[in-house]
Tab-separated table of C-alpha atoms in Angstrom:
chain	number	residue	atom	x	y	z
Q	163	MET	CA	-83.540	113.878	223.194
Q	164	ASP	CA	-85.380	111.649	225.080
Q	165	SER	CA	-84.078	108.691	222.824
Q	166	LEU	CA	-80.584	109.427	223.788
Q	167	ASP	CA	-78.616	107.589	226.183
Q	168	LYS	CA	-77.096	109.918	228.780
Q	169	GLU	CA	-74.757	109.672	231.776
Q	170	ARG	CA	-75.830	111.364	234.739
Q	171	CYS	CA	-73.828	112.705	237.523
Q	172	LEU	CA	-73.769	115.668	239.954
Q	173	THR	CA	-73.817	118.690	237.683
Q	174	HIS	CA	-73.503	122.245	238.723
Q	175	ILE	CA	-75.907	123.694	235.970
Q	176	ASP	CA	-75.229	127.422	236.862
Q	177	ALA	CA	-71.699	127.254	235.491
Q	178	ILE	CA	-71.417	131.162	234.987
Q	179	CYS	CA	-67.828	132.695	234.789
Q	180	ASP	CA	-68.180	134.510	238.009
Q	181	ASN	CA	-68.800	131.116	240.109
Q	182	PHE	CA	-65.416	129.914	238.905
Q	183	LEU	CA	-62.903	130.784	241.768
Q	184	PHE	CA	-59.160	131.085	241.083
Q	185	HIS	CA	-57.026	130.565	244.266
Q	186	PRO	CA	-53.389	130.091	245.147
Q	187	LEU	CA	-52.138	126.755	246.037
Q	188	PRO	CA	-49.627	125.862	248.835
Q	189	ASP	CA	-46.943	124.634	245.948
Q	190	GLY	CA	-47.313	128.256	244.337
Q	191	SER	CA	-49.375	127.107	241.618
Q	192	GLU	CA	-52.913	128.307	240.538
Q	193	GLY	CA	-56.109	126.107	241.892
Q	194	LEU	CA	-59.747	126.652	240.241
Q	195	GLN	CA	-62.530	126.016	242.888
Q	196	LEU	CA	-66.596	126.185	241.100
Q	197	THR	CA	-68.750	128.009	243.839
Q	198	ASP	CA	-72.580	128.319	244.043
Q	199	TRP	CA	-74.012	124.777	244.225
Q	200	GLU	CA	-77.475	125.843	244.809
Q	201	TYR	CA	-78.887	124.806	241.264
Q	202	SER	CA	-76.848	121.350	241.412
Q	203	GLY	CA	-78.349	117.895	240.634
Q	204	MET	CA	-78.254	114.893	238.939
Q	205	GLN	CA	-77.753	115.602	235.326
Q	206	ASP	CA	-76.260	115.065	231.952
Q	207	PRO	CA	-72.760	116.687	232.511
Q	208	HIS	CA	-72.809	118.309	229.133
Q	209	VAL	CA	-75.544	120.635	230.055
Q	210	ASP	CA	-72.726	122.291	231.871
Q	211	ILE	CA	-70.904	122.918	228.665
Q	212	ALA	CA	-74.456	124.293	227.412
Q	213	MET	CA	-74.697	126.731	230.582
Q	214	PHE	CA	-71.247	127.703	229.961
Q	215	CYS	CA	-71.443	128.913	226.413
Q	216	ILE	CA	-74.426	131.082	227.159
Q	217	TYR	CA	-73.339	132.880	230.064
Q	218	SER	CA	-69.994	133.819	228.267
Q	219	LEU	CA	-72.341	134.933	225.402
Q	220	TYR	CA	-70.177	132.757	223.160
Q	221	ASP	CA	-70.461	132.848	219.505
Q	222	LYS	CA	-70.770	129.610	217.240
Q	223	SER	CA	-67.282	129.258	216.675
Q	224	GLU	CA	-66.342	129.803	220.020
Q	225	CYS	CA	-68.903	127.231	221.220
Q	226	ASP	CA	-67.519	124.801	218.878
Q	227	ASN	CA	-64.263	125.446	219.981
Q	228	LEU	CA	-65.229	124.665	223.483
Q	229	ILE	CA	-66.943	121.677	222.408
Q	230	ASP	CA	-63.596	120.503	220.594
Q	231	MET	CA	-61.458	121.158	223.511
Q	232	TYR	CA	-63.630	119.126	226.112
Q	233	PHE	CA	-63.859	115.989	223.814
Q	234	GLU	CA	-60.176	116.408	222.462
Q	235	GLY	CA	-61.449	116.848	218.986
Q	236	GLN	CA	-63.493	113.291	219.418
Q	237	CYS	CA	-66.909	114.896	219.700
Q	238	ASP	CA	-69.289	112.871	217.350
Q	239	LYS	CA	-72.369	114.574	215.580
Q	240	VAL	CA	-74.881	112.977	217.682
Q	241	THR	CA	-73.463	114.575	220.959
Q	242	ARG	CA	-72.678	117.934	219.300
Q	243	ALA	CA	-76.098	118.102	218.285
Q	244	LYS	CA	-77.342	117.448	222.144
Q	245	ILE	CA	-75.352	119.891	223.245
Q	246	TYR	CA	-76.900	122.582	220.477
Q	247	CYS	CA	-80.081	121.179	221.764
Q	248	TYR	CA	-79.044	122.397	225.540
Q	249	ILE	CA	-78.254	125.637	224.311
Q	250	ALA	CA	-81.076	126.165	223.191
Q	251	ILE	CA	-83.420	124.941	225.927
Q	252	CYS	CA	-81.135	126.920	228.124
Q	253	GLY	CA	-81.411	130.133	226.333
Q	254	LEU	CA	-84.988	129.883	226.083
Q	255	LEU	CA	-85.098	129.367	230.063
Q	256	TRP	CA	-83.438	132.170	230.520
Q	257	SER	CA	-84.983	134.279	227.858
Q	258	ASN	CA	-88.271	133.507	229.744
Q	259	TRP	CA	-86.634	134.518	232.982
Q	260	CYS	CA	-85.935	137.771	231.473
Q	261	ASP	CA	-89.586	137.836	230.467
Q	262	TYR	CA	-90.404	137.144	233.986
Q	263	LYS	CA	-88.460	139.999	235.643
Q	264	ARG	CA	-89.733	142.725	233.138
Q	265	ILE	CA	-92.796	142.065	234.848
Q	266	PHE	CA	-91.388	143.383	238.109
Q	267	GLY	CA	-89.598	146.274	235.715
Q	268	ILE	CA	-86.260	144.781	235.541
Q	269	GLU	CA	-84.852	144.959	231.786
Q	270	PHE	CA	-81.652	142.960	230.701
Q	271	GLY	CA	-81.526	144.545	227.517
Q	272	GLU	CA	-78.971	142.841	225.045
Q	273	TYR	CA	-78.769	139.780	227.499
Q	274	HIS	CA	-82.409	139.085	226.765
Q	275	ILE	CA	-82.233	139.502	223.120
Q	276	LYS	CA	-78.969	137.043	223.008
Q	277	GLN	CA	-80.390	134.599	225.039
Q	278	TYR	CA	-83.599	134.683	222.439
Q	279	ARG	CA	-81.148	134.245	219.442
Q	280	TYR	CA	-79.654	130.896	221.281
Q	281	ALA	CA	-83.004	129.381	221.479
Q	282	LYS	CA	-83.636	130.079	218.048
Q	283	GLU	CA	-80.504	129.239	216.392
Q	284	TYR	CA	-79.462	126.454	218.204
Q	285	TYR	CA	-82.805	124.852	217.934
Q	286	ARG	CA	-81.949	125.121	213.768
Q	287	TYR	CA	-78.162	124.164	214.200
Q	288	ALA	CA	-79.134	121.200	216.238
Q	289	MET	CA	-82.022	120.153	213.295
Q	290	ASP	CA	-79.519	120.817	210.626
Q	291	LEU	CA	-77.243	118.654	212.189
Q	292	ILE	CA	-79.987	115.870	213.186
Q	293	GLU	CA	-81.703	115.953	209.742
Q	294	GLU	CA	-78.577	115.738	207.774
Q	295	LYS	CA	-78.646	112.947	205.039
Q	296	HIS	CA	-75.643	110.880	204.409
Q	297	THR	CA	-74.614	109.351	201.003
Q	298	VAL	CA	-72.783	106.217	200.210
Q	299	LYS	CA	-69.728	106.663	198.094
Q	300	ARG	CA	-68.175	103.158	198.114
Q	301	ALA	CA	-69.196	99.840	198.580
Q	302	VAL	CA	-67.033	96.999	200.287
Q	303	ILE	CA	-68.111	93.264	199.312
Q	304	MET	CA	-66.738	90.585	201.419
Q	305	ALA	CA	-66.002	87.577	199.392
Q	306	ALA	CA	-62.747	85.784	200.701
Q	307	GLY	CA	-64.695	82.862	203.017
Q	308	LYS	CA	-64.386	79.621	201.882
Q	309	GLY	CA	-68.095	78.704	201.875
Q	310	GLU	CA	-67.626	75.219	203.216
Q	311	ARG	CA	-71.643	74.794	204.283
Q	312	LEU	CA	-72.218	74.722	200.300
Q	313	HIS	CA	-69.889	71.540	199.721
Q	314	PRO	CA	-69.267	70.271	196.930
Q	315	VAL	CA	-70.403	73.570	194.931
Q	316	THR	CA	-68.226	75.515	196.581
Q	317	LEU	CA	-65.056	73.283	196.096
Q	318	GLN	CA	-64.497	74.446	192.775
Q	319	CYS	CA	-66.236	77.690	192.613
Q	320	PRO	CA	-66.098	80.548	195.522
Q	321	LYS	CA	-69.651	81.001	197.010
Q	322	PRO	CA	-70.422	84.712	195.594
Q	323	LEU	CA	-69.749	83.372	192.213
Q	324	ILE	CA	-72.152	80.481	192.225
Q	325	ASP	CA	-74.845	80.674	189.485
Q	326	VAL	CA	-78.497	80.939	190.938
Q	327	ASN	CA	-81.004	80.873	188.556
Q	328	GLY	CA	-78.614	82.193	185.571
Q	329	ARG	CA	-76.914	84.940	187.523
Q	330	ARG	CA	-73.949	84.734	190.013
Q	331	MET	CA	-74.963	86.290	193.585
Q	332	ILE	CA	-72.598	88.638	193.642
Q	333	ASP	CA	-73.461	89.861	189.848
Q	334	THR	CA	-77.218	90.801	191.769
Q	335	ILE	CA	-75.014	92.851	194.246
Q	336	ILE	CA	-72.868	95.139	192.005
Q	337	ASP	CA	-75.727	95.288	189.351
Q	338	SER	CA	-77.954	96.777	192.513
Q	339	LEU	CA	-75.273	99.069	193.654
Q	340	HIS	CA	-74.985	100.632	189.839
Q	341	ILE	CA	-78.424	101.204	189.853
Q	342	ASN	CA	-78.135	103.229	192.940
Q	343	GLY	CA	-75.065	105.402	191.664
Q	344	ILE	CA	-72.446	103.228	193.698
Q	345	PHE	CA	-69.503	102.593	191.485
Q	346	GLU	CA	-66.628	102.651	193.610
Q	347	ILE	CA	-66.646	99.125	195.018
Q	348	TYR	CA	-63.954	96.899	196.725
Q	349	VAL	CA	-64.078	93.376	196.440
Q	350	VAL	CA	-62.139	91.252	199.376
Q	351	VAL	CA	-60.842	88.112	197.851
Q	352	GLY	CA	-59.132	84.997	199.495
Q	353	TYR	CA	-60.287	81.405	198.833
Q	354	LEU	CA	-60.052	80.835	195.110
Q	355	LYS	CA	-59.101	84.363	194.731
Q	356	GLU	CA	-58.189	83.783	190.818
Q	357	ALA	CA	-61.606	83.013	189.792
Q	358	PHE	CA	-62.345	86.719	190.503
Q	359	LYS	CA	-59.801	87.829	188.311
Q	360	ASP	CA	-62.031	89.243	185.533
Q	361	LEU	CA	-64.419	90.881	187.761
Q	362	PRO	CA	-62.528	94.328	187.293
Q	363	SER	CA	-63.007	94.239	183.713
Q	364	ASP	CA	-66.924	92.982	183.632
Q	365	TYR	CA	-67.750	95.946	186.286
Q	366	PRO	CA	-65.190	98.911	185.483
Q	367	GLY	CA	-64.713	100.316	189.366
Q	368	VAL	CA	-64.380	97.206	190.664
Q	369	VAL	CA	-61.048	97.028	192.578
Q	370	LEU	CA	-60.011	93.634	194.400
Q	371	ILE	CA	-58.344	93.176	197.588
Q	372	GLU	CA	-56.510	90.213	198.862
Q	373	ASN	CA	-57.176	89.042	202.132
Q	374	PRO	CA	-53.947	86.540	203.194
Q	375	TYR	CA	-55.643	85.810	206.504
Q	376	PHE	CA	-58.880	84.286	205.416
Q	377	ASP	CA	-57.931	80.593	205.828
Q	378	THR	CA	-56.692	81.497	209.507
Q	379	CYS	CA	-58.697	84.136	210.747
Q	380	ASN	CA	-62.771	84.985	210.702
Q	381	ASN	CA	-64.153	87.758	208.484
Q	382	ILE	CA	-62.536	90.473	211.075
Q	383	SER	CA	-59.782	89.863	208.404
Q	384	SER	CA	-61.635	91.178	205.442
Q	385	LEU	CA	-62.612	94.099	206.724
Q	386	TYR	CA	-59.004	94.696	208.184
Q	387	VAL	CA	-57.447	94.698	205.005
Q	388	ALA	CA	-60.140	96.755	203.457
Q	389	ARG	CA	-59.942	99.444	206.178
Q	390	ASP	CA	-59.049	102.329	204.351
Q	391	HIS	CA	-62.308	102.255	202.656
Q	392	LEU	CA	-65.093	102.269	205.499
Q	393	GLU	CA	-65.859	105.847	205.455
Q	394	GLU	CA	-69.112	106.321	203.914
Q	395	ALA	CA	-69.444	103.060	202.412
Q	396	ILE	CA	-71.670	100.365	202.459
Q	397	ILE	CA	-70.478	96.819	203.503
Q	398	LEU	CA	-72.209	93.832	202.299
Q	399	ASP	CA	-71.432	89.998	202.437
Q	400	GLY	CA	-70.902	88.652	198.765
Q	401	ASP	CA	-73.291	85.341	198.933
Q	402	GLN	CA	-76.375	87.244	198.797
Q	403	ILE	CA	-79.031	87.648	195.985
Q	404	VAL	CA	-80.269	90.956	195.650
Q	405	TYR	CA	-83.886	91.017	194.605
Q	406	ASP	CA	-84.963	94.611	195.174
Q	407	PRO	CA	-82.122	97.101	194.088
Q	408	SER	CA	-83.743	99.860	196.629
Q	409	ILE	CA	-82.381	98.088	199.642
Q	410	LEU	CA	-78.930	99.191	198.579
Q	411	SER	CA	-80.116	103.084	198.182
Q	412	SER	CA	-77.334	105.439	198.650
Q	413	GLU	CA	-78.835	107.852	200.852
Q	414	PHE	CA	-79.161	107.416	205.178
Q	415	ASP	CA	-79.631	109.093	207.854
Q	416	LEU	CA	-77.812	107.226	210.599
Q	417	SER	CA	-75.210	104.455	210.243
Q	418	GLY	CA	-76.680	100.691	210.920
Q	419	TYR	CA	-77.951	97.569	209.383
Q	420	ASN	CA	-80.861	96.777	207.093
Q	421	ALA	CA	-83.076	94.362	209.284
Q	422	VAL	CA	-86.376	92.336	208.789
Q	423	ARG	CA	-89.094	92.316	211.159
Q	424	CYS	CA	-89.364	88.836	213.080
Q	425	THR	CA	-92.611	88.803	215.239
Q	426	GLY	CA	-91.814	84.814	216.087
Q	427	SER	CA	-88.376	83.449	216.838
Q	428	THR	CA	-84.931	82.768	214.920
Q	429	LYS	CA	-81.348	81.576	215.598
Q	430	GLU	CA	-80.352	84.696	213.343
Q	431	TRP	CA	-78.669	87.679	214.984
Q	432	LEU	CA	-81.557	89.397	216.393
Q	433	LEU	CA	-81.722	93.151	217.456
Q	434	GLN	CA	-84.215	95.501	219.366
Q	435	VAL	CA	-84.624	98.971	218.823
Q	436	ASN	CA	-86.407	101.738	220.112
Q	437	ASP	CA	-89.222	104.303	218.785
Q	438	ASP	CA	-86.665	105.893	216.620
Q	439	ASN	CA	-85.360	102.699	215.217
Q	440	VAL	CA	-81.900	103.177	216.906
Q	441	ILE	CA	-80.732	99.754	218.078
Q	442	THR	CA	-80.784	99.459	221.803
Q	443	SER	CA	-79.458	95.735	222.008
Q	444	CYS	CA	-78.165	92.522	219.856
Q	445	SER	CA	-78.509	89.166	220.424
Q	446	ARG	CA	-76.032	86.849	218.764
Q	447	ASN	CA	-78.127	83.600	219.818
Q	448	GLY	CA	-81.384	84.696	218.401
Q	449	GLY	CA	-84.491	85.168	220.187
Q	450	SER	CA	-88.042	86.503	219.100
Q	451	ASN	CA	-89.929	89.735	218.449
Q	452	GLY	CA	-87.215	91.761	217.090
Q	453	TRP	CA	-85.304	92.567	214.189
Q	454	VAL	CA	-83.104	90.142	212.252
Q	455	LEU	CA	-79.607	91.618	211.487
Q	456	TYR	CA	-78.541	91.279	207.403
Q	457	SER	CA	-75.110	91.821	206.181
Q	458	VAL	CA	-76.030	95.024	204.831
Q	459	SER	CA	-74.596	98.077	206.538
Q	460	ARG	CA	-73.844	101.671	205.962
Q	461	TRP	CA	-71.266	103.821	207.772
Q	462	THR	CA	-70.786	107.698	207.737
Q	463	ALA	CA	-67.626	109.280	207.513
Q	464	GLU	CA	-67.461	109.922	211.110
Q	465	ASP	CA	-68.371	106.256	212.276
Q	466	GLY	CA	-66.437	104.714	209.406
Q	467	ALA	CA	-63.293	106.056	210.153
Q	468	LYS	CA	-63.908	104.814	214.172
Q	469	LEU	CA	-64.714	101.569	212.603
Q	470	ARG	CA	-61.503	101.498	211.244
Q	471	GLY	CA	-59.657	102.296	214.154
Q	472	HIS	CA	-61.769	99.685	216.333
Q	473	VAL	CA	-61.016	96.999	213.568
Q	474	GLU	CA	-57.306	97.581	213.731
Q	475	GLU	CA	-57.157	97.673	217.276
Q	476	GLN	CA	-59.021	94.324	217.989
Q	477	PHE	CA	-57.295	92.716	214.660
Q	478	GLU	CA	-53.532	93.868	215.670
Q	479	ASN	CA	-54.122	92.836	219.186
Q	480	GLY	CA	-54.693	89.425	218.270
Q	481	ASN	CA	-58.545	89.113	218.693
Q	482	THR	CA	-58.829	87.650	214.994
Q	483	ASP	CA	-61.631	84.980	215.566
Q	484	ILE	CA	-64.511	87.309	215.708
Q	485	TYR	CA	-66.794	88.664	213.265
Q	486	TRP	CA	-66.428	92.050	212.200
Q	487	ASP	CA	-69.843	92.962	213.261
Q	488	ASP	CA	-68.662	92.306	216.678
Q	489	VAL	CA	-66.760	95.420	216.831
Q	490	PRO	CA	-69.313	98.070	216.834
Q	491	MET	CA	-72.134	95.693	218.184
Q	492	PHE	CA	-70.311	94.235	220.940
Q	493	CYS	CA	-66.674	95.368	221.843
Q	494	TYR	CA	-67.400	99.560	221.569
Q	495	ARG	CA	-71.068	99.437	221.639
Q	496	GLU	CA	-71.316	102.503	223.529
Q	497	GLU	CA	-69.411	104.475	220.990
Q	498	TYR	CA	-71.685	104.218	218.252
Q	499	GLN	CA	-75.531	104.779	217.522
Q	500	LEU	CA	-76.584	102.419	215.180
Q	501	GLY	CA	-80.023	102.270	213.478
Q	502	ILE	CA	-82.008	100.013	211.426
Q	503	ARG	CA	-83.109	99.986	207.506
Q	504	PRO	CA	-86.446	97.953	207.768
Q	505	MET	CA	-87.041	95.975	204.476
Q	506	ASN	CA	-88.934	92.924	203.513
Q	507	LYS	CA	-87.291	89.372	203.872
Q	508	THR	CA	-88.253	88.843	200.173
Q	509	ASP	CA	-85.920	91.671	199.314
Q	510	ILE	CA	-82.593	89.765	199.719
Q	511	ILE	CA	-81.758	86.197	200.262
Q	512	GLU	CA	-78.925	85.076	202.027
Q	513	ILE	CA	-77.454	81.378	201.320
Q	514	ASP	CA	-76.166	79.636	204.493
Q	515	ASP	CA	-75.934	76.159	203.314
Q	516	ILE	CA	-76.499	73.432	200.132
Q	517	ASP	CA	-80.374	73.066	201.546
Q	518	GLU	CA	-80.951	76.779	201.142
Q	519	LEU	CA	-79.257	76.615	197.857
Q	520	ARG	CA	-81.415	73.769	196.508
Q	521	GLU	CA	-84.679	75.575	197.757
Q	522	VAL	CA	-83.462	78.552	195.459
Q	523	ASP	CA	-82.324	76.849	192.480
Q	524	SER	CA	-83.563	73.197	191.644
Q	525	LYS	CA	-80.424	72.376	189.401
Q	526	TYR	CA	-78.509	71.968	192.846
Q	527	ARG	CA	-80.999	69.202	193.945
Q	528	GLU	CA	-79.083	66.533	192.528
Q	529	VAL	CA	-75.633	67.835	193.965
Q	530	ASN	CA	-74.754	65.645	197.110
Q	531	TYR	CA	-72.443	66.310	199.861
Q	532	LYS	CA	-68.713	64.756	199.549
């Protein structure tokens, strides 16, 4: 609970049904007035949802219906778990209050028992949500770019198909996905797309998706054309060499990115996280003492659906020059709770330019720019 961002506002905190006063308005309609503000304070407004549930003695289906109505069907898992926690905390508060009153001979009977059950049962409901494991069911590999910083090698060969020490880069990715039980794989192609034509026969389960915008738009266009496949997905750049397949594990707890600890300085995208490895900020310009973001990310069904809508909105409104990662990291930062999956720098290599390629494979040291 302490790790979550919470909006604070004037909150009633004692939202018992008796405090809702219906009264006639001059125009003949009915108004609603919330009375008795003696317990009010600056608090997360979701506390009032929890209080209303326990005061109304709602069962779980009624609590969930209220939450769904309040959020118009858009309540995410984390917020729902937070409200469950509030219900448990409030139930414990009133159960303890009943215990205190008993000292003075005042009994609350069934009400006392129900409040204790709220504390016990909703703690478990919250923990079940929080501890829920997610599983990647599909992969999206971004392979449409021109790779201009690897000229002249990429003049004849798209970057993901470059042979590095006897294996194409994309082969290390697909083989690692297979090791982790991920066989539904979508490869977004654009530049020199014909070079990928044999990939589906090499790897049954691979489907090619053409990006017709690759030459005029940034990589948000690749995610846009693959937007139907973002739920329960892992998204990767195709120009990486995977050395440790376990970094592509299909199990995960929270949507987010693979990242490597940086104790010095870097020019790469740099993340800051809290004690629970939840991302609190991101710098596109690098920095020092943080976590370097890598182009491996996992998305729950809920976040994947949300990401699809946000990518569509940005791309169709003409914001086509951004990276797709800008969408969850900057354009809609407050609508995602993203985490990191720590890994080692040697687990995966991103080849950004010809010099880095030469360092990894000596046969390219004789290749010159043209």
